[in-house]
């Protein structure tokens, strides 16, 4: 992204234009390899994930409300659960929902359409779904995916034999998408897919790949697609430079809780991490606290004051992941005593006379960790809980 075209909202406190280029940060340290075990993968335990969904759904729904008077518990009580799971692939981009409906859910009347708790995650064409049942209206599948457990529209999934799905996902010769919103041209349409998605190669020289397709019976087939944007054979090398460069491709990209809100598609903090790491062959969980759990080099910051935290953070290598209880960020480095990060940020609080006020960002942005200092919520630095070193 050219500096001249940057949205002024990206110039957060303490950020100068030069900091909005990846080269500013990459020139400050020599590149290094990431440990192949640095970030663990999603656990492939669909039956356990389904059990967890039902064990926790009542608690998750307790404080949620919707504007249509729908009764969430009735939806969960009335669905068709299959004796055995079926396997499929997403055949178009879609959404993973907490409940099988489009109606949003909110924690309180103060929450607007930007924080729909029914929206768990976006899903991409080629994502695996393990299907355990069907909504009573026949329109939604109850699924376990790498992004979580929830409901997906039936029209977006092609069902096939488990071996067919596994072969599609495990093929060694693949094209990996490197741009935030890559286009794949098929015979009849242009499909958008996310950074980190990968597809089996059909013809490398022509940039053609195999794309999942749902036939008239709802079954899984494959068609040919041409990748129109940045891609690479197999994966990028696992290095700090690639991690940071890929993250900066999202600079200025819209923020959206669960990848979608009333304004359209975007990225939240943990999806940004997942997309970037998938380009290098990692397959981390979708949510930030699960990403923290599978990190291999964790540092607990509990009990440290601000000065001690900054001292510890200055010793980190760029690319480390920083966590609060509800947020994850990528560490870039230290400049004149301030620690800087790149992250998908919804908003922050800033002090004002006789109080404080929210500042809506809704972008992937570079900022310092002092953001929020002097407010009731505290600064990002004060809220840090753990770090995953690279």
Short mmCIF file of C-alpha atoms in Angstrom, two decimals:
data_model
loop_
_atom_site.label_atom_id
_atom_site.label_comp_id
_atom_site.label_asym_id
_atom_site.label_seq_id
_atom_site.Cartn_x
_atom_site.Cartn_y
_atom_site.Cartn_z
CA UNK A 1 0.00 0.00 0.00
CA UNK A 2 1.47 3.36 -1.02
CA UNK A 3 1.87 5.87 1.79
CA UNK A 4 0.16 8.58 -0.24
CA UNK A 5 -3.00 6.50 -0.40
CA UNK A 6 -3.16 5.59 3.29
CA UNK A 7 -6.28 6.44 5.25
CA UNK A 8 -5.58 9.13 7.83
CA UNK A 9 -7.20 6.88 10.43
CA UNK A 10 -4.04 4.74 10.27
CA UNK A 11 -1.93 7.52 11.79
CA UNK A 12 -2.57 6.51 15.38
CA UNK A 13 -0.80 8.26 18.29
CA UNK A 14 2.98 7.89 18.02
CA UNK A 15 2.87 6.46 14.49
CA UNK A 16 4.73 8.27 11.70
CA UNK A 17 4.31 7.52 7.97
CA UNK A 18 7.56 5.55 7.69
CA UNK A 19 6.25 3.02 10.22
CA UNK A 20 3.48 2.04 7.82
CA UNK A 21 5.96 0.32 5.52
CA UNK A 22 7.18 -3.21 6.32
CA UNK A 23 10.68 -2.22 5.19
CA UNK A 24 10.96 0.24 8.09
CA UNK A 25 10.78 -2.71 10.47
CA UNK A 26 12.63 -5.31 8.39
CA UNK A 27 15.69 -3.08 8.05
CA UNK A 28 16.06 -3.08 11.82
CA UNK A 29 16.92 -6.77 12.22
CA UNK A 30 18.42 -9.68 10.26
CA UNK A 31 15.97 -12.26 9.00
CA UNK A 32 15.75 -15.60 10.81
CA UNK A 33 13.91 -18.89 10.47
CA UNK A 34 10.88 -19.74 12.59
CA UNK A 35 10.85 -23.08 14.37
CA UNK A 36 8.58 -25.46 12.46
CA UNK A 37 6.89 -26.32 15.78
CA UNK A 38 6.60 -22.68 16.91
CA UNK A 39 2.81 -22.62 16.52
CA UNK A 40 0.73 -25.76 16.97
CA UNK A 41 -2.12 -26.80 14.72
CA UNK A 42 -5.87 -27.07 15.12
CA UNK A 43 -6.79 -30.28 16.94
CA UNK A 44 -8.59 -32.70 14.64
CA UNK A 45 -11.16 -33.96 17.16
CA UNK A 46 -14.58 -33.24 15.63
CA UNK A 47 -16.63 -35.37 18.05
CA UNK A 48 -15.02 -33.69 21.05
CA UNK A 49 -15.57 -30.27 19.47
CA UNK A 50 -19.25 -31.09 18.97
CA UNK A 51 -19.59 -32.20 22.60
CA UNK A 52 -17.98 -28.94 23.75
CA UNK A 53 -20.44 -26.97 21.62
CA UNK A 54 -23.45 -28.54 23.32
CA UNK A 55 -21.86 -28.37 26.77
CA UNK A 56 -21.27 -24.63 26.44
CA UNK A 57 -24.11 -23.41 24.23
CA UNK A 58 -26.54 -22.67 27.08
CA UNK A 59 -23.93 -20.55 28.84
CA UNK A 60 -23.04 -18.70 25.63
CA UNK A 61 -26.70 -17.91 24.92
CA UNK A 62 -27.55 -16.81 28.45
CA UNK A 63 -26.72 -13.13 27.99
CA UNK A 64 -27.44 -12.87 24.27
CA UNK A 65 -30.52 -11.29 22.76
CA UNK A 66 -31.89 -10.67 19.29
CA UNK A 67 -34.27 -8.11 17.88
CA UNK A 68 -36.67 -10.60 16.28
CA UNK A 69 -37.93 -12.29 19.42
CA UNK A 70 -36.47 -15.65 18.36
CA UNK A 71 -35.86 -18.25 21.05
CA UNK A 72 -32.33 -19.66 20.64
CA UNK A 73 -32.91 -22.65 22.91
CA UNK A 74 -35.78 -23.84 20.71
CA UNK A 75 -33.48 -23.89 17.69
CA UNK A 76 -30.93 -26.10 19.45
CA UNK A 77 -33.59 -28.44 20.84
CA UNK A 78 -35.11 -29.05 17.42
CA UNK A 79 -32.68 -30.30 14.81
CA UNK A 80 -31.92 -33.58 13.07
CA UNK A 81 -28.75 -35.17 14.45
CA UNK A 82 -27.20 -37.92 12.34
CA UNK A 83 -25.90 -41.20 13.70
CA UNK A 84 -22.67 -40.80 11.74
CA UNK A 85 -20.92 -37.68 10.49
CA UNK A 86 -20.54 -36.85 6.83
CA UNK A 87 -17.63 -35.00 5.27
CA UNK A 88 -17.54 -32.10 2.89
CA UNK A 89 -15.80 -29.00 1.60
CA UNK A 90 -16.97 -25.43 1.34
CA UNK A 91 -17.81 -24.76 -2.31
CA UNK A 92 -18.06 -20.99 -1.85
CA UNK A 93 -17.17 -18.43 0.77
CA UNK A 94 -19.61 -18.39 3.65
CA UNK A 95 -20.12 -17.90 7.37
CA UNK A 96 -19.98 -20.09 10.44
CA UNK A 97 -22.88 -19.20 12.76
CA UNK A 98 -23.46 -19.96 16.42
CA UNK A 99 -27.13 -20.70 15.62
CA UNK A 100 -28.78 -21.73 12.32
CA UNK A 101 -30.19 -18.35 11.39
CA UNK A 102 -29.05 -15.02 9.95
CA UNK A 103 -30.44 -12.92 12.80
CA UNK A 104 -27.64 -11.26 14.84
CA UNK A 105 -27.17 -11.79 18.56
CA UNK A 106 -25.91 -9.12 20.94
CA UNK A 107 -24.60 -9.09 24.50
CA UNK A 108 -26.57 -5.96 25.33
CA UNK A 109 -28.76 -3.31 23.77
CA UNK A 110 -25.69 -1.06 23.58
CA UNK A 111 -23.96 -3.34 21.09
CA UNK A 112 -24.48 -2.35 17.50
CA UNK A 113 -24.32 -4.40 14.32
CA UNK A 114 -20.51 -4.43 14.45
CA UNK A 115 -20.47 -7.11 17.17
CA UNK A 116 -22.86 -9.84 16.10
CA UNK A 117 -22.16 -12.75 18.48
CA UNK A 118 -23.95 -15.12 16.12
CA UNK A 119 -21.13 -14.56 13.62
CA UNK A 120 -18.33 -16.96 14.58
CA UNK A 121 -16.10 -16.78 11.52
CA UNK A 122 -15.90 -16.54 7.80
CA UNK A 123 -15.19 -19.75 5.88
CA UNK A 124 -13.43 -20.07 2.53
CA UNK A 125 -13.93 -22.28 -0.46
CA UNK A 126 -11.95 -25.45 0.18
CA UNK A 127 -12.36 -25.41 3.97
CA UNK A 128 -13.23 -28.80 5.43
CA UNK A 129 -16.54 -29.32 7.22
CA UNK A 130 -17.54 -32.37 9.25
CA UNK A 131 -21.34 -32.49 9.24
CA UNK A 132 -23.24 -33.90 12.22
CA UNK A 133 -26.81 -32.84 11.53
CA UNK A 134 -29.39 -30.67 9.83
CA UNK A 135 -31.58 -27.81 11.03
CA UNK A 136 -35.30 -28.50 11.24
CA UNK A 137 -35.92 -26.33 8.17
CA UNK A 138 -33.30 -28.26 6.19
CA UNK A 139 -31.31 -25.12 5.33
CA UNK A 140 -28.32 -25.41 7.68
CA UNK A 141 -25.70 -28.05 8.47
CA UNK A 142 -24.37 -28.48 12.01
CA UNK A 143 -20.63 -28.63 11.39
CA UNK A 144 -17.19 -28.82 12.93
CA UNK A 145 -14.59 -26.82 11.00
CA UNK A 146 -11.04 -25.67 11.63
CA UNK A 147 -12.55 -22.28 12.48
CA UNK A 148 -14.88 -23.70 15.13
CA UNK A 149 -18.20 -25.50 15.62
CA UNK A 150 -21.48 -24.06 14.40
CA UNK A 151 -23.91 -23.87 11.53
CA UNK A 152 -23.21 -23.43 7.81
CA UNK A 153 -25.72 -22.95 5.02
CA UNK A 154 -26.37 -26.26 3.29
CA UNK A 155 -26.11 -24.70 -0.18
CA UNK A 156 -22.44 -23.85 0.46
CA UNK A 157 -21.19 -27.38 1.19
CA UNK A 158 -20.43 -30.27 -1.14
CA UNK A 159 -20.69 -33.65 0.60
CA UNK A 160 -18.37 -36.48 -0.41
CA UNK A 161 -16.51 -39.55 0.87
CA UNK A 162 -14.06 -38.83 3.68
CA UNK A 163 -11.15 -40.10 1.57
CA UNK A 164 -12.06 -37.66 -1.22
CA UNK A 165 -12.01 -34.75 1.23
CA UNK A 166 -8.74 -35.87 2.81
CA UNK A 167 -7.05 -36.30 -0.56
CA UNK A 168 -8.04 -32.78 -1.56
CA UNK A 169 -6.57 -31.34 1.64
CA UNK A 170 -3.41 -33.43 1.86
CA UNK A 171 -2.08 -33.20 -1.68
CA UNK A 172 1.56 -32.10 -1.58
CA UNK A 173 1.58 -30.07 -4.79
CA UNK A 174 -0.55 -27.01 -3.99
CA UNK A 175 -0.89 -23.34 -4.80
CA UNK A 176 -1.08 -21.10 -1.73
CA UNK A 177 -2.77 -17.70 -2.00
CA UNK A 178 -0.67 -14.77 -0.78
CA UNK A 179 -3.04 -11.80 -1.13
CA UNK A 180 -5.87 -10.77 1.23
CA UNK A 181 -8.66 -11.17 -1.33
CA UNK A 182 -7.43 -13.37 -4.15
CA UNK A 183 -9.56 -14.09 -7.20
CA UNK A 184 -10.03 -17.48 -8.81
CA UNK A 185 -11.60 -17.50 -12.27
CA UNK A 186 -13.80 -20.50 -13.12
CA UNK A 187 -15.82 -21.13 -16.26
CA UNK A 188 -18.90 -19.38 -14.90
CA UNK A 189 -17.76 -17.07 -12.11
CA UNK A 190 -15.00 -15.33 -10.19
CA UNK A 191 -14.49 -16.69 -6.68
CA UNK A 192 -12.78 -14.77 -3.89
CA UNK A 193 -10.61 -16.61 -1.39
CA UNK A 194 -8.48 -15.50 1.55
CA UNK A 195 -4.77 -15.28 2.13
CA UNK A 196 -3.46 -18.70 3.19
CA UNK A 197 -6.01 -20.78 1.29
CA UNK A 198 -4.46 -23.52 -0.82
CA UNK A 199 -5.63 -25.74 -3.67
CA UNK A 200 -4.24 -28.80 -5.50
CA UNK A 201 -2.37 -27.81 -8.66
CA UNK A 202 -3.88 -28.80 -11.99
CA UNK A 203 -1.34 -27.09 -14.29
CA UNK A 204 1.35 -24.97 -12.63
CA UNK A 205 2.41 -23.12 -15.79
CA UNK A 206 -1.18 -21.98 -16.40
CA UNK A 207 -1.85 -21.32 -12.69
CA UNK A 208 -4.84 -23.65 -12.70
CA UNK A 209 -6.02 -25.49 -9.60
CA UNK A 210 -8.82 -27.83 -8.51
CA UNK A 211 -11.77 -26.06 -6.88
CA UNK A 212 -14.56 -27.76 -4.86
CA UNK A 213 -18.01 -27.54 -6.46
CA UNK A 214 -21.47 -28.62 -5.28
CA UNK A 215 -23.47 -30.48 -7.93
CA UNK A 216 -27.26 -30.47 -8.28
CA UNK A 217 -27.58 -33.26 -5.71
CA UNK A 218 -25.48 -31.45 -3.12
CA UNK A 219 -22.51 -33.74 -3.64
CA UNK A 220 -18.86 -32.80 -3.98
CA UNK A 221 -17.23 -32.41 -7.37
CA UNK A 222 -14.14 -30.54 -8.57
CA UNK A 223 -13.77 -27.97 -11.32
CA UNK A 224 -10.81 -26.05 -12.75
CA UNK A 225 -10.01 -22.52 -11.61
CA UNK A 226 -7.33 -20.02 -12.62
CA UNK A 227 -5.60 -18.07 -9.84
CA UNK A 228 -5.55 -14.40 -10.84
CA UNK A 229 -3.53 -12.93 -7.95
CA UNK A 230 -0.41 -13.63 -5.89
CA UNK A 231 0.28 -17.27 -5.14
CA UNK A 232 3.21 -19.60 -4.55
CA UNK A 233 3.84 -23.30 -4.99
CA UNK A 234 3.40 -25.00 -1.62
CA UNK A 235 4.24 -22.44 1.11
CA UNK A 236 6.41 -19.45 1.87
CA UNK A 237 9.56 -20.23 3.87
CA UNK A 238 8.95 -19.95 7.62
CA UNK A 239 10.83 -16.72 8.33
CA UNK A 240 10.23 -13.56 10.33
CA UNK A 241 10.49 -11.41 7.19
CA UNK A 242 7.69 -13.33 5.48
CA UNK A 243 5.52 -13.15 8.60
CA UNK A 244 5.78 -9.37 8.81
CA UNK A 245 5.49 -8.74 5.06
CA UNK A 246 2.33 -10.84 4.88
CA UNK A 247 0.82 -9.01 7.85
CA UNK A 248 1.47 -5.64 6.20
CA UNK A 249 -0.48 -6.75 3.12
CA UNK A 250 -3.53 -6.32 5.36
CA UNK A 251 -2.58 -2.79 6.49
CA UNK A 252 -5.70 -0.62 6.21
CA UNK A 253 -7.92 -3.65 5.61
CA UNK A 254 -11.33 -3.32 7.33
CA UNK A 255 -11.89 -4.83 10.76
CA UNK A 256 -14.91 -7.09 11.19
CA UNK A 257 -15.81 -9.29 14.14
CA UNK A 258 -15.94 -12.89 12.90
CA UNK A 259 -14.85 -11.61 9.45
CA UNK A 260 -18.20 -9.97 8.66
CA UNK A 261 -20.39 -7.18 10.00
CA UNK A 262 -23.08 -4.81 8.73
CA UNK A 263 -20.52 -2.99 6.57
CA UNK A 264 -19.21 -6.11 4.85
CA UNK A 265 -16.19 -8.39 5.10
CA UNK A 266 -13.08 -7.75 7.16
CA UNK A 267 -10.64 -9.33 9.57
CA UNK A 268 -10.56 -9.50 13.33
CA UNK A 269 -7.35 -9.86 15.33
CA UNK A 270 -7.07 -13.65 15.45
CA UNK A 271 -8.14 -14.20 11.84
CA UNK A 272 -5.33 -11.86 10.76
CA UNK A 273 -2.86 -14.09 12.61
CA UNK A 274 -4.33 -17.25 11.12
CA UNK A 275 -4.25 -15.98 7.53
CA UNK A 276 -0.65 -14.82 7.79
CA UNK A 277 0.62 -18.02 9.38
CA UNK A 278 -1.18 -20.27 6.92
CA UNK A 279 0.87 -18.82 4.05
CA UNK A 280 3.92 -20.37 5.72
CA UNK A 281 2.40 -23.79 6.32
CA UNK A 282 1.21 -23.32 9.90
CA UNK A 283 -2.42 -24.17 10.68
CA UNK A 284 -3.23 -22.38 13.95
CA UNK A 285 -6.65 -22.33 15.62
CA UNK A 286 -9.10 -19.57 14.72
CA UNK A 287 -9.50 -17.87 18.11
CA UNK A 288 -6.83 -15.93 19.99
CA UNK A 289 -6.87 -17.81 23.28
CA UNK A 290 -6.61 -21.12 21.44
CA UNK A 291 -3.69 -19.69 19.45
CA UNK A 292 -2.01 -18.84 22.74
CA UNK A 293 -2.51 -22.38 24.04
CA UNK A 294 -0.74 -23.98 21.05
CA UNK A 295 2.18 -21.50 21.13
CA UNK A 296 5.41 -23.29 22.04
CA UNK A 297 7.44 -20.48 23.70
CA UNK A 298 5.09 -18.74 26.10
CA UNK A 299 6.09 -15.98 28.51
CA UNK A 300 3.73 -14.99 31.32
CA UNK A 301 3.73 -11.25 32.04
CA UNK A 302 1.45 -11.40 35.09
CA UNK A 303 2.83 -9.48 38.05
CA UNK A 304 5.17 -7.27 36.01
CA UNK A 305 4.82 -3.50 36.16
CA UNK A 306 4.93 -1.37 33.02
CA UNK A 307 8.67 -0.75 33.20
CA UNK A 308 9.39 -4.45 33.62
CA UNK A 309 7.05 -5.31 30.77
CA UNK A 310 8.77 -2.90 28.38
CA UNK A 311 12.19 -4.24 29.38
CA UNK A 312 11.01 -7.78 28.67
CA UNK A 313 9.34 -6.86 25.38
CA UNK A 314 12.45 -5.08 24.09
CA UNK A 315 14.24 -8.44 24.18
CA UNK A 316 11.69 -10.06 21.86
CA UNK A 317 12.42 -10.82 18.23
CA UNK A 318 10.02 -9.24 15.70
CA UNK A 319 7.13 -11.53 14.82
CA UNK A 320 6.35 -12.55 18.39
CA UNK A 321 2.66 -12.68 19.27
CA UNK A 322 1.35 -10.54 22.14
CA UNK A 323 -1.87 -11.47 23.93
CA UNK A 324 -4.43 -9.79 26.17
CA UNK A 325 -7.48 -11.73 27.40
CA UNK A 326 -9.41 -10.70 24.26
CA UNK A 327 -6.81 -9.62 21.70
CA UNK A 328 -3.71 -10.76 19.80
CA UNK A 329 -1.06 -8.62 18.08
CA UNK A 330 2.18 -9.05 16.12
CA UNK A 331 5.27 -7.48 17.69
CA UNK A 332 7.24 -5.25 15.30
CA UNK A 333 9.93 -3.70 17.45
CA UNK A 334 10.84 -0.78 19.70
CA UNK A 335 11.40 2.83 18.65
CA UNK A 336 12.53 5.48 21.14
CA UNK A 337 11.23 3.54 24.10
CA UNK A 338 7.82 2.70 22.62
CA UNK A 339 6.87 -0.84 21.61
CA UNK A 340 5.01 -1.15 18.30
CA UNK A 341 2.66 -3.77 16.91
CA UNK A 342 0.48 -4.49 13.89
CA UNK A 343 -3.02 -5.76 14.64
CA UNK A 344 -6.66 -5.73 13.60
CA UNK A 345 -8.16 -3.08 15.86
CA UNK A 346 -11.84 -2.23 16.38
CA UNK A 347 -11.49 0.74 18.74
CA UNK A 348 -9.59 2.14 21.69
CA UNK A 349 -10.29 4.60 24.50
CA UNK A 350 -8.51 7.92 24.90
CA UNK A 351 -8.68 10.38 27.78
CA UNK A 352 -10.52 13.67 27.41
CA UNK A 353 -11.46 16.44 29.77
CA UNK A 354 -13.70 15.03 32.50
CA UNK A 355 -13.62 11.49 31.15
CA UNK A 356 -12.73 9.37 28.16
CA UNK A 357 -14.04 8.67 24.69
CA UNK A 358 -13.95 5.76 22.22
CA UNK A 359 -12.01 6.13 19.00
CA UNK A 360 -13.26 3.84 16.24
CA UNK A 361 -10.45 2.50 14.04
CA UNK A 362 -11.90 -0.64 12.40
CA UNK A 363 -8.71 -1.29 10.46
CA UNK A 364 -5.58 -3.39 10.47
CA UNK A 365 -3.17 -0.81 11.85
CA UNK A 366 0.24 -0.16 13.35
CA UNK A 367 0.17 1.28 16.87
CA UNK A 368 2.14 1.55 20.06
CA UNK A 369 1.25 -0.39 23.18
CA UNK A 370 0.54 2.84 25.07
CA UNK A 371 -2.76 3.09 23.20
CA UNK A 372 -5.52 3.47 25.81
CA UNK A 373 -3.25 4.73 28.58
CA UNK A 374 -5.04 6.84 31.20
CA UNK A 375 -8.47 5.27 30.60
CA UNK A 376 -10.55 2.87 32.67
CA UNK A 377 -9.65 -0.01 30.37
CA UNK A 378 -5.94 0.67 30.62
CA UNK A 379 -3.34 0.60 27.86
CA UNK A 380 -2.57 -2.39 25.66
CA UNK A 381 0.71 -2.65 27.56
CA UNK A 382 -1.10 -2.87 30.90
CA UNK A 383 -3.55 -5.46 29.58
CA UNK A 384 -0.93 -7.85 28.19
CA UNK A 385 -1.05 -11.28 29.77
CA UNK A 386 1.31 -13.50 27.74
CA UNK A 387 3.70 -13.57 24.81
CA UNK A 388 4.53 -16.32 22.32
CA UNK A 389 8.16 -15.82 21.32
CA UNK A 390 9.51 -16.65 17.87
#
